[in-house]
Amino acid sequence: MSNTKGSKHDDCKNFIPVDAAKGLCAWTNEMIAIDSECCPKFEELPKCKNCKSFVDRTKDGLGNCVGLEDKSFWAYGEMPAVNCQGWNN
Amino acid sequence: MKEGQGLVFDIQSFSVHDGPGSRTLVFLSGCPLRCQWCSNPEGLELRQRFLFSQAKCKYDKTNCKRCLKACPYGAIRPNGDGKLHFDMALCDKCPSHDCVDRCIYEAARLSGKWMTDDEVMRAILRDSQFWSQGGGVTFSGGEATMQKDFLVRLLRRCKEQSVHRAIETTAHTKTKDFLEIFDLINFALIDCKHMDSARHKEKTGVGNELILHNIATLANSGWKGRLVLRIPVIEGFNDDEENILRVIDFMNANKLFEVNILPFHRLGDTKWSQLGRSYPYKEFEPTPKDRMRAIQDLFLDHGVACYVDEELA
Amino acid sequence: MTELDLQRKKKLGDILAEKGLGMNFQYGGKAPEEIVDREFQDLKPHPRVEKLYDLYLNTLSSVSMEFGYWYNRTYAQHEYEIPVYRRAKALAVAFAKTTPLIIPGELIVCCKARYYRGSFPMPQLSEGFFLAHEDEMYQEALKRGGESSGELSRVGAGGGNVTESFGKIVSIAGKFGIRAEEVPALNKIAKAWYKKSVDDLGNRWEREVPEYDLKEKIMRTMICMFDSGYTLPQGREVMSYYYPLEYGFDGLLAMCEEKKAEVAGNASGDGISGMDRLYFYASCIELIKGIQTWIENYAKEARRLKQYTHDPKLLADYDKISACCEWIAHKQPRTFYEAMQMIQFMHTITLNEDALSGMSPGRLGQVLWPWFEQDVAAGRITEDEALELLELQRVKFTCFDVFASFGVVGGVLSGNTFNNLAVGGLTRTGEPATNRLEYLMIHAGMTMPCPQPTLSILWDEKIPEDFVLKCAECTKIGTGYPAWFSFRMGTEFIWNHYQKEGMTLEEARSYAIGGCLETAPAVWKVLHLGGKEYEVPAGASQPAAVGVHFISNPKILEMVLFNGYDNRTGIQVFEPHGKKLESFDEIWEVYKDYYAKTIDVLCKCNNIQHDIWRKNNMCIIQSLFKPDCLDKGHHIGDMGYRWNGTYNIESCGTINMVNAFVALDKLVFQDKKYTLDDFRKAILANFGFYKADEIDSFSLAEQVKKDDGDEFDAIHGDCLQAPKYGNDDIAADKYLILWEKWFTKVAHTFESLFGLELYTCQNSVSTHGTQGRACLATPDGRLYGTTFADGSMSAYPGTDRNGPYALFKSATCWDQSWSQNSQMNMKIHPLAIKGENGTRHLADLIKAYLRRGAHHIQFNVCDSKVMRQAQANPEQHRDLLVRVAGFTQYWVEIGKHIQDEVIARTEYESI
């Protein structure tokens, strides 16, 4: 269990996105809005924004990824990193 | 009447409810009956009728005033409601109908066209290339037998071309003419509106004696075609058990075994209003399905093959 | 049919039998018992499917940047690689990294992006749209930044289209929704392609064409609709599922490794491209590995989801999915289910490579037949289970969205993706190719009516009658499919055109429909399963509709009448011809001259665009799937496919042009009632009517005359009353013959980038609305801005007065096998085809037309009253389907001007 403060549902592992506005909670199978309040079962989904290799963050959510073989490339914090070998936190 | 021509008020290709296969329907003007529920009122008389369709008129939408300017009699005027109004009594008798030529939206028009045999045959033979198996031509109306000479000429030419020939008729015509026509017919739908002559006259304007006589004569003449009786089911008029049983008796007596019952529908309403008349059956409800099935069951139980609506094929 | 109905039917049959007549004595066909008679509206999909479809109906078309990000990052990383290998690397990484998405209840899985109805932009093709709206989107995203919204759904007026921004969702092109947080990434990627995209590079090079200036003017005046090179470079073609279905991905890997070793360092007599084979096979290997990871990631995701449930059914689903994905990531599918899942992966993979629409499964029932046959025989699957899978596939295919620029998505496609599934046709040896699985596919189209895959029947006299009737029943449910094609006509066109590339008649018979109506060639391949051999069709051609797209025929006539000048925009498009035009022949000569000039410059510019595409954004995925790239060692840009002469010229507004020719020739030159100047004046004055944009309605039925517009009453009346196409009147139809004889032949005088002849394609998609808006009044009496007649063979609304047979005769006055297709859209009253007999009559009507040498016909049976209701209350009509031009689409997802047109036409014809 993690701190849910400032998180939205598509930051959660237990969330199955349906579209840009909503998705299903894998536990309840209920439709929930991405931007609604998260519950105590919240578990953080690997995303660039919660990776240690995501540096030089800017206010519009961009930054640099220094964790892969190309050394450094821009990245955006909201990208899921489920299949990224370089993700670490 | 024009020499050597017939008045045809419609030709419909791909008609599928008036005989086997897909067919071309030729509607001939003129009818001796005046059935109150008639759905083709523009074909009742053997003359062109003036029709005006408010729905097609674009006066309110495009400000078109072609007809208004063309009319020499002042029979057309805009009303306060933004629509054009025709003095239909006057227009029906108009000798020139200039408005019809000028109307580009086909809102003002004349029913029917005087056509030569060749013109009708051209349409039939063109369509014949597309008919399905068993398809052909069906003459309807009005009452097609009213223009007997024209009809017989067309039937002969169809026969020469091996075109399957059907007729949808009231059978209200001289027996001699009737038999002469039927000599050229392969398939017939004959209306049987009521078995009681007085009731028949009440709603259609004529008694049924000649009709029943013609059917019986035909049935016993050795005629080789297929004959299906047709009953437009009008609730409260001819849908009672007594009438149906009398139809069955009549059919049994004449070795007839197929009947097609049609539910009443209000599709004729638009045309009545286009003639400037009020449809007597405007408020009448379409015949319910279960009523149709009940009548079908009655026929079937008495050994008569009964088809409901489009089930006839 | 109820028990009672059956009893009645039996009684009826008994009575007739007693009289010596069979029930079906009116027909030569089979007994009516064989027809499945149901109230079609009562048909329902399986519960699992219904749930997913409901979810789809409430899902917004959404964009995510994940795939595009990895593509771009990897592409940048390999800047100095050989272009084809660089692109393969980028695609492989994007597949391997994209997060899988499985919705509980799904059995067939795989989404384009991590949304149920997801897609993503491909600025490598064209980035201009994003850059033009960059600031706007960025500001919108910032504005959205602080806002929080709990809104679940905005599905309504636009169906699943995100027509405007809301909450933290930013609308792109009035159709797609993107999370505000991802907009900066979209902008960043778009910027990276500035002056590098196929669009930008193509534009830089097409300027080298000496007549480029003319092309600019042609596009600006809407004489032509759009460039195909960077908008939708692939599609309108038939998939080949053969290789992975036959060899499995491991088999393909081995094959590529072997080939790579064989060609490395060898030119094999081809000094120009022989060496390229090495890089191609190496690219295929990279790509296959990426695809395998992607499929395995789905297996992983299915296993992960197991932790959330105790429901044994759901657990079984996840086991089934993971076992299947693990297997087909490497091997040939063993069961019908595995084969269906493989199809879903292959189709999605293909759609993720390029912006493309019209990626057609083709004759899928024949491709999948081996698995179906063997599973049923072995008792591994019931027909009902197969039907459920087919229904699931329909929902998955309907979820596919194509992300292209707004003009293309809205103006041409109306949001449709045209995944055309064909049934019927003949086998290589001329036997009917229909099978029981195809019957179920049509049935699934009825139990699960939705736009994709859209269905087509390739009709031939040999197709069994009960199958034809099943298709006719499906046509009657009002979804607009299946479209009906004459198999013979298609075969004739295909064989005739591809003979130059060595095609035989037997090969021609493998064709199917790519996109909405485009006949697309294929080949036969031998498939092995369970010790048995099968011959299956596999698409084997370039996109069958790229090239010169949508020339507005009436607009060219306008150019002729006004000396090459466009009055709408004030542009002198063509060199003034300066002719007096004293005869119709003279008009026709100038018309042909302008038209040929138009084709010429568009063809050259398009060749350059496509050339840039094949050099910098070449297709590798389809090259891997389609014959004969793997044999030749060349991707499609280097003519790896079997058939390469697919480029075409598409036209729009043919029937308005024909009717305009009729009126001009009759009224000016034969009757001499008016002069050409009278016509010019009337056209400029729009026959005394307001212009459509002045009254803000482009609907045919709603045009308004000016108070002082009476001056043109006479000429307008005469124009409208001149003979019209569609009435079996040779006085009108002869101009269509004149046109087709010239148009279909002149196409062969132009050459594609592959050095092969072009052909004509005559289906309008939605352009008849858009191009009509840019065209002044026409001599047939049509008013400024209103839509053209749709398709190429449909009559202009209200002008065919002699019934369908007369229309059929007009439509077949020319040899339709000269053209890739023709298009006939027909409205038919549901009453006319009611009941069992009605089904037969409909089938007979269709056959009558196709027998006469027609290519295609399709039907719309929707009541205009329902459409009006749907316009007023879109929320209640989310699932209403209508046939627009060449395709079926949700009513609520088509543009308002097309909605207006469909209503106007239907009402016009029903009065």
mmCIF file of C-alpha atoms in Angstrom, chain C residues 572-799:
data_model
loop_
_atom_site.group_PDB
_atom_site.id
_atom_site.type_symbol
_atom_site.label_atom_id
_atom_site.label_comp_id
_atom_site.label_asym_id
_atom_site.label_seq_id
_atom_site.Cartn_x
_atom_site.Cartn_y
_atom_site.Cartn_z
ATOM 1 C CA GLN C 572 -7.060 30.875 -62.181
ATOM 2 C CA VAL C 573 -6.459 27.157 -61.929
ATOM 3 C CA PHE C 574 -5.804 26.103 -65.508
ATOM 4 C CA GLU C 575 -4.349 28.080 -68.380
ATOM 5 C CA PRO C 576 -7.383 29.737 -70.002
ATOM 6 C CA HIS C 577 -8.380 27.592 -72.973
ATOM 7 C CA GLY C 578 -9.840 30.650 -74.688
ATOM 8 C CA LYS C 579 -12.172 28.541 -76.818
ATOM 9 C CA LYS C 580 -15.650 29.664 -77.791
ATOM 10 C CA LEU C 581 -17.064 26.198 -77.087
ATOM 11 C CA GLU C 582 -19.393 26.154 -80.052
ATOM 12 C CA SER C 583 -20.309 22.503 -79.884
ATOM 13 C CA PHE C 584 -20.589 19.834 -77.263
ATOM 14 C CA ASP C 585 -17.621 18.106 -78.847
ATOM 15 C CA GLU C 586 -15.540 21.156 -78.172
ATOM 16 C CA ILE C 587 -16.594 21.155 -74.517
ATOM 17 C CA TRP C 588 -15.730 17.482 -74.305
ATOM 18 C CA GLU C 589 -12.306 18.044 -75.838
ATOM 19 C CA VAL C 590 -11.421 20.783 -73.349
ATOM 20 C CA TYR C 591 -12.891 18.695 -70.528
ATOM 21 C CA LYS C 592 -10.626 15.770 -71.387
ATOM 22 C CA ASP C 593 -7.659 18.104 -71.682
ATOM 23 C CA TYR C 594 -8.194 19.664 -68.240
ATOM 24 C CA TYR C 595 -8.915 16.291 -66.721
ATOM 25 C CA ALA C 596 -5.778 14.693 -68.154
ATOM 26 C CA LYS C 597 -3.676 17.630 -66.961
ATOM 27 C CA THR C 598 -5.155 17.170 -63.503
ATOM 28 C CA ILE C 599 -4.351 13.469 -63.413
ATOM 29 C CA ASP C 600 -0.882 14.089 -64.773
ATOM 30 C CA VAL C 601 0.261 16.541 -62.135
ATOM 31 C CA LEU C 602 -1.429 14.706 -59.277
ATOM 32 C CA CYS C 603 0.023 11.423 -60.393
ATOM 33 C CA LYS C 604 3.560 12.820 -60.505
ATOM 34 C CA CYS C 605 3.266 14.498 -57.101
ATOM 35 C CA ASN C 606 1.743 11.408 -55.539
ATOM 36 C CA ASN C 607 4.460 9.232 -56.964
ATOM 37 C CA ILE C 608 6.993 11.429 -55.220
ATOM 38 C CA GLN C 609 5.115 11.316 -51.914
ATOM 39 C CA HIS C 610 4.859 7.548 -52.056
ATOM 40 C CA ASP C 611 8.480 7.322 -53.049
ATOM 41 C CA ILE C 612 9.492 9.292 -49.971
ATOM 42 C CA TRP C 613 7.254 7.013 -47.946
ATOM 43 C CA ARG C 614 8.828 3.839 -49.290
ATOM 44 C CA LYS C 615 12.319 5.194 -48.728
ATOM 45 C CA ASN C 616 11.917 6.668 -45.244
ATOM 46 C CA ASN C 617 8.832 5.072 -43.769
ATOM 47 C CA MET C 618 8.778 1.760 -45.559
ATOM 48 C CA CYS C 619 6.429 -1.028 -44.639
ATOM 49 C CA ILE C 620 8.039 -3.982 -42.936
ATOM 50 C CA ILE C 621 5.195 -5.674 -41.112
ATOM 51 C CA GLN C 622 3.050 -6.315 -44.150
ATOM 52 C CA SER C 623 6.184 -7.167 -46.073
ATOM 53 C CA LEU C 624 6.713 -9.911 -43.538
ATOM 54 C CA PHE C 625 3.124 -11.153 -43.890
ATOM 55 C CA LYS C 626 2.358 -10.832 -47.574
ATOM 56 C CA PRO C 627 3.514 -12.893 -50.545
ATOM 57 C CA ASP C 628 6.110 -12.761 -52.007
ATOM 58 C CA CYS C 629 8.334 -10.475 -49.912
ATOM 59 C CA LEU C 630 9.853 -13.294 -47.888
ATOM 60 C CA ASP C 631 10.666 -15.185 -51.079
ATOM 61 C CA LYS C 632 12.097 -12.185 -52.878
ATOM 62 C CA GLY C 633 13.882 -10.630 -49.919
ATOM 63 C CA HIS C 634 12.372 -7.245 -50.694
ATOM 64 C CA HIS C 635 9.881 -5.108 -48.829
ATOM 65 C CA ILE C 636 6.888 -3.724 -50.640
ATOM 66 C CA GLY C 637 8.590 -0.469 -51.525
ATOM 67 C CA ASP C 638 10.973 -2.531 -53.618
ATOM 68 C CA MET C 639 8.079 -4.433 -55.182
ATOM 69 C CA GLY C 640 8.313 -7.420 -52.890
ATOM 70 C CA TYR C 641 4.620 -8.118 -53.321
ATOM 71 C CA ARG C 642 3.328 -10.407 -56.034
ATOM 72 C CA TRP C 643 1.076 -7.713 -57.532
ATOM 73 C CA ASN C 644 2.306 -4.160 -57.735
ATOM 74 C CA GLY C 645 0.190 -2.354 -60.329
ATOM 75 C CA THR C 646 -2.400 -1.128 -57.867
ATOM 76 C CA TYR C 647 -2.328 2.637 -58.139
ATOM 77 C CA ASN C 648 -5.558 4.255 -59.167
ATOM 78 C CA ILE C 649 -7.467 7.387 -60.033
ATOM 79 C CA GLU C 650 -10.571 8.015 -57.978
ATOM 80 C CA SER C 651 -13.408 10.176 -59.188
ATOM 81 C CA CYS C 652 -16.398 11.774 -57.552
ATOM 82 C CA GLY C 653 -19.680 13.234 -58.803
ATOM 83 C CA THR C 654 -19.817 11.209 -62.028
ATOM 84 C CA ILE C 655 -23.593 11.221 -62.286
ATOM 85 C CA ASN C 656 -23.884 14.989 -61.799
ATOM 86 C CA MET C 657 -21.307 15.399 -64.536
ATOM 87 C CA VAL C 658 -23.277 13.070 -66.831
ATOM 88 C CA ASN C 659 -26.544 14.902 -66.178
ATOM 89 C CA ALA C 660 -24.792 18.231 -66.696
ATOM 90 C CA PHE C 661 -23.460 17.061 -70.065
ATOM 91 C CA VAL C 662 -26.983 15.998 -71.050
ATOM 92 C CA ALA C 663 -28.513 19.359 -70.143
ATOM 93 C CA LEU C 664 -25.777 21.412 -71.805
ATOM 94 C CA ASP C 665 -25.803 19.455 -75.033
ATOM 95 C CA LYS C 666 -29.589 19.471 -75.264
ATOM 96 C CA LEU C 667 -30.406 23.000 -74.173
ATOM 97 C CA VAL C 668 -27.472 24.832 -75.740
ATOM 98 C CA PHE C 669 -26.475 22.855 -78.796
ATOM 99 C CA GLN C 670 -29.481 20.780 -79.861
ATOM 100 C CA ASP C 671 -32.528 22.867 -78.862
ATOM 101 C CA LYS C 672 -30.530 26.120 -78.903
ATOM 102 C CA LYS C 673 -32.828 27.398 -76.179
ATOM 103 C CA TYR C 674 -30.053 29.011 -74.152
ATOM 104 C CA THR C 675 -26.519 30.180 -74.791
ATOM 105 C CA LEU C 676 -23.514 29.140 -72.761
ATOM 106 C CA ASP C 677 -23.485 32.661 -71.369
ATOM 107 C CA ASP C 678 -27.028 32.149 -70.123
ATOM 108 C CA PHE C 679 -25.738 29.078 -68.334
ATOM 109 C CA ARG C 680 -22.722 30.874 -66.906
ATOM 110 C CA LYS C 681 -24.932 33.642 -65.601
ATOM 111 C CA ALA C 682 -27.383 31.182 -64.066
ATOM 112 C CA ILE C 683 -24.594 29.163 -62.458
ATOM 113 C CA LEU C 684 -22.971 32.250 -60.947
ATOM 114 C CA ALA C 685 -26.378 33.364 -59.678
ATOM 115 C CA ASN C 686 -26.934 29.864 -58.292
ATOM 116 C CA PHE C 687 -30.204 29.744 -60.295
ATOM 117 C CA GLY C 688 -31.575 32.540 -58.122
ATOM 118 C CA PHE C 689 -31.015 30.669 -54.841
ATOM 119 C CA TYR C 690 -29.049 31.668 -51.801
ATOM 120 C CA LYS C 691 -25.720 29.926 -51.545
ATOM 121 C CA ALA C 692 -25.680 26.994 -49.199
ATOM 122 C CA ASP C 693 -23.150 28.654 -46.903
ATOM 123 C CA GLU C 694 -25.340 31.768 -46.730
ATOM 124 C CA ILE C 695 -28.182 29.791 -45.241
ATOM 125 C CA ASP C 696 -25.806 27.421 -43.423
ATOM 126 C CA SER C 697 -27.418 24.295 -44.708
ATOM 127 C CA PHE C 698 -25.929 21.999 -47.293
ATOM 128 C CA SER C 699 -28.927 19.759 -47.359
ATOM 129 C CA LEU C 700 -30.509 19.075 -50.688
ATOM 130 C CA ALA C 701 -33.993 19.609 -49.344
ATOM 131 C CA GLU C 702 -33.457 22.927 -47.614
ATOM 132 C CA GLN C 703 -32.140 25.333 -50.225
ATOM 133 C CA VAL C 704 -33.813 28.746 -50.267
ATOM 134 C CA LYS C 705 -34.602 30.922 -53.246
ATOM 135 C CA LYS C 706 -33.988 34.653 -53.149
ATOM 136 C CA ASP C 707 -36.968 36.969 -53.381
ATOM 137 C CA ASP C 708 -35.658 38.301 -56.664
ATOM 138 C CA GLY C 709 -34.469 34.948 -57.934
ATOM 139 C CA ASP C 710 -37.295 34.349 -60.402
ATOM 140 C CA GLU C 711 -35.172 35.422 -63.327
ATOM 141 C CA PHE C 712 -33.662 31.950 -63.539
ATOM 142 C CA ASP C 713 -36.848 29.962 -63.113
ATOM 143 C CA ALA C 714 -37.064 29.038 -66.770
ATOM 144 C CA ILE C 715 -33.491 27.854 -67.234
ATOM 145 C CA HIS C 716 -33.454 26.071 -63.880
ATOM 146 C CA GLY C 717 -36.712 24.320 -64.729
ATOM 147 C CA ASP C 718 -35.348 23.220 -68.099
ATOM 148 C CA CYS C 719 -32.130 21.974 -66.511
ATOM 149 C CA LEU C 720 -34.056 19.913 -63.997
ATOM 150 C CA GLN C 721 -36.370 18.553 -66.637
ATOM 151 C CA ALA C 722 -33.665 17.560 -69.102
ATOM 152 C CA PRO C 723 -33.235 13.792 -69.398
ATOM 153 C CA LYS C 724 -31.419 12.217 -66.478
ATOM 154 C CA TYR C 725 -29.260 9.176 -65.930
ATOM 155 C CA GLY C 726 -31.045 6.272 -64.241
ATOM 156 C CA ASN C 727 -34.139 5.991 -66.421
ATOM 157 C CA ASP C 728 -33.000 3.638 -69.145
ATOM 158 C CA ASP C 729 -32.937 6.646 -71.453
ATOM 159 C CA ILE C 730 -30.102 6.433 -73.933
ATOM 160 C CA ALA C 731 -30.365 10.183 -74.512
ATOM 161 C CA ALA C 732 -28.823 10.559 -71.056
ATOM 162 C CA ASP C 733 -26.918 7.295 -70.642
ATOM 163 C CA LYS C 734 -24.859 7.808 -73.800
ATOM 164 C CA TYR C 735 -22.852 10.489 -71.983
ATOM 165 C CA LEU C 736 -21.987 7.980 -69.281
ATOM 166 C CA ILE C 737 -20.760 5.590 -71.960
ATOM 167 C CA LEU C 738 -18.737 8.388 -73.532
ATOM 168 C CA TRP C 739 -17.196 9.184 -70.164
ATOM 169 C CA GLU C 740 -16.391 5.635 -69.088
ATOM 170 C CA LYS C 741 -14.880 4.735 -72.447
ATOM 171 C CA TRP C 742 -12.466 7.603 -72.075
ATOM 172 C CA PHE C 743 -11.826 7.654 -68.333
ATOM 173 C CA THR C 744 -11.160 3.950 -67.832
ATOM 174 C CA LYS C 745 -8.760 3.888 -70.778
ATOM 175 C CA VAL C 746 -6.922 7.140 -70.170
ATOM 176 C CA ALA C 747 -5.971 5.858 -66.728
ATOM 177 C CA HIS C 748 -3.701 3.299 -68.392
ATOM 178 C CA THR C 749 -1.625 6.057 -69.947
ATOM 179 C CA PHE C 750 -0.346 7.169 -66.543
ATOM 180 C CA GLU C 751 2.370 5.404 -64.623
ATOM 181 C CA SER C 752 2.839 4.772 -60.908
ATOM 182 C CA LEU C 753 6.150 4.959 -59.076
ATOM 183 C CA PHE C 754 6.435 1.235 -59.726
ATOM 184 C CA GLY C 755 6.371 1.875 -63.462
ATOM 185 C CA LEU C 756 2.970 0.244 -63.864
ATOM 186 C CA GLU C 757 -0.310 1.476 -65.355
ATOM 187 C CA LEU C 758 -2.988 3.151 -63.262
ATOM 188 C CA TYR C 759 -6.656 2.149 -63.305
ATOM 189 C CA THR C 760 -9.882 3.856 -62.292
ATOM 190 C CA CYS C 761 -11.692 3.461 -59.004
ATOM 191 C CA GLN C 762 -15.243 4.731 -58.833
ATOM 192 C CA ASN C 763 -16.524 4.937 -55.300
ATOM 193 C CA SER C 764 -17.003 8.242 -53.555
ATOM 194 C CA VAL C 765 -16.672 7.262 -49.858
ATOM 195 C CA SER C 766 -17.800 10.565 -48.193
ATOM 196 C CA THR C 767 -16.224 12.947 -50.670
ATOM 197 C CA HIS C 768 -19.463 13.580 -52.578
ATOM 198 C CA GLY C 769 -20.515 15.732 -49.624
ATOM 199 C CA THR C 770 -17.206 17.536 -49.114
ATOM 200 C CA GLN C 771 -16.453 18.109 -52.786
ATOM 201 C CA GLY C 772 -20.044 19.110 -53.465
ATOM 202 C CA ARG C 773 -19.589 21.946 -51.000
ATOM 203 C CA ALA C 774 -16.824 23.428 -53.126
ATOM 204 C CA CYS C 775 -18.665 23.180 -56.425
ATOM 205 C CA LEU C 776 -20.911 25.886 -57.875
ATOM 206 C CA ALA C 777 -24.353 25.107 -59.280
ATOM 207 C CA THR C 778 -24.145 22.597 -62.123
ATOM 208 C CA PRO C 779 -26.018 22.494 -65.443
ATOM 209 C CA ASP C 780 -28.094 19.533 -64.255
ATOM 210 C CA GLY C 781 -29.893 21.950 -61.916
ATOM 211 C CA ARG C 782 -27.991 20.974 -58.760
ATOM 212 C CA LEU C 783 -27.371 23.983 -56.526
ATOM 213 C CA TYR C 784 -24.113 25.387 -55.157
ATOM 214 C CA GLY C 785 -22.626 23.582 -52.208
ATOM 215 C CA THR C 786 -25.057 20.707 -52.177
ATOM 216 C CA THR C 787 -23.851 17.166 -52.264
ATOM 217 C CA PHE C 788 -23.220 15.188 -55.439
ATOM 218 C CA ALA C 789 -24.910 11.899 -56.198
ATOM 219 C CA ASP C 790 -23.135 9.309 -54.066
ATOM 220 C CA GLY C 791 -21.158 6.392 -55.348
ATOM 221 C CA SER C 792 -20.721 6.298 -59.071
ATOM 222 C CA MET C 793 -23.854 4.510 -60.228
ATOM 223 C CA SER C 794 -26.527 5.808 -57.838
ATOM 224 C CA ALA C 795 -28.928 8.212 -59.506
ATOM 225 C CA TYR C 796 -29.093 11.779 -58.255
ATOM 226 C CA PRO C 797 -31.815 11.752 -55.564
ATOM 227 C CA GLY C 798 -35.272 12.006 -57.052
ATOM 228 C CA THR C 799 -34.231 11.756 -60.689
#
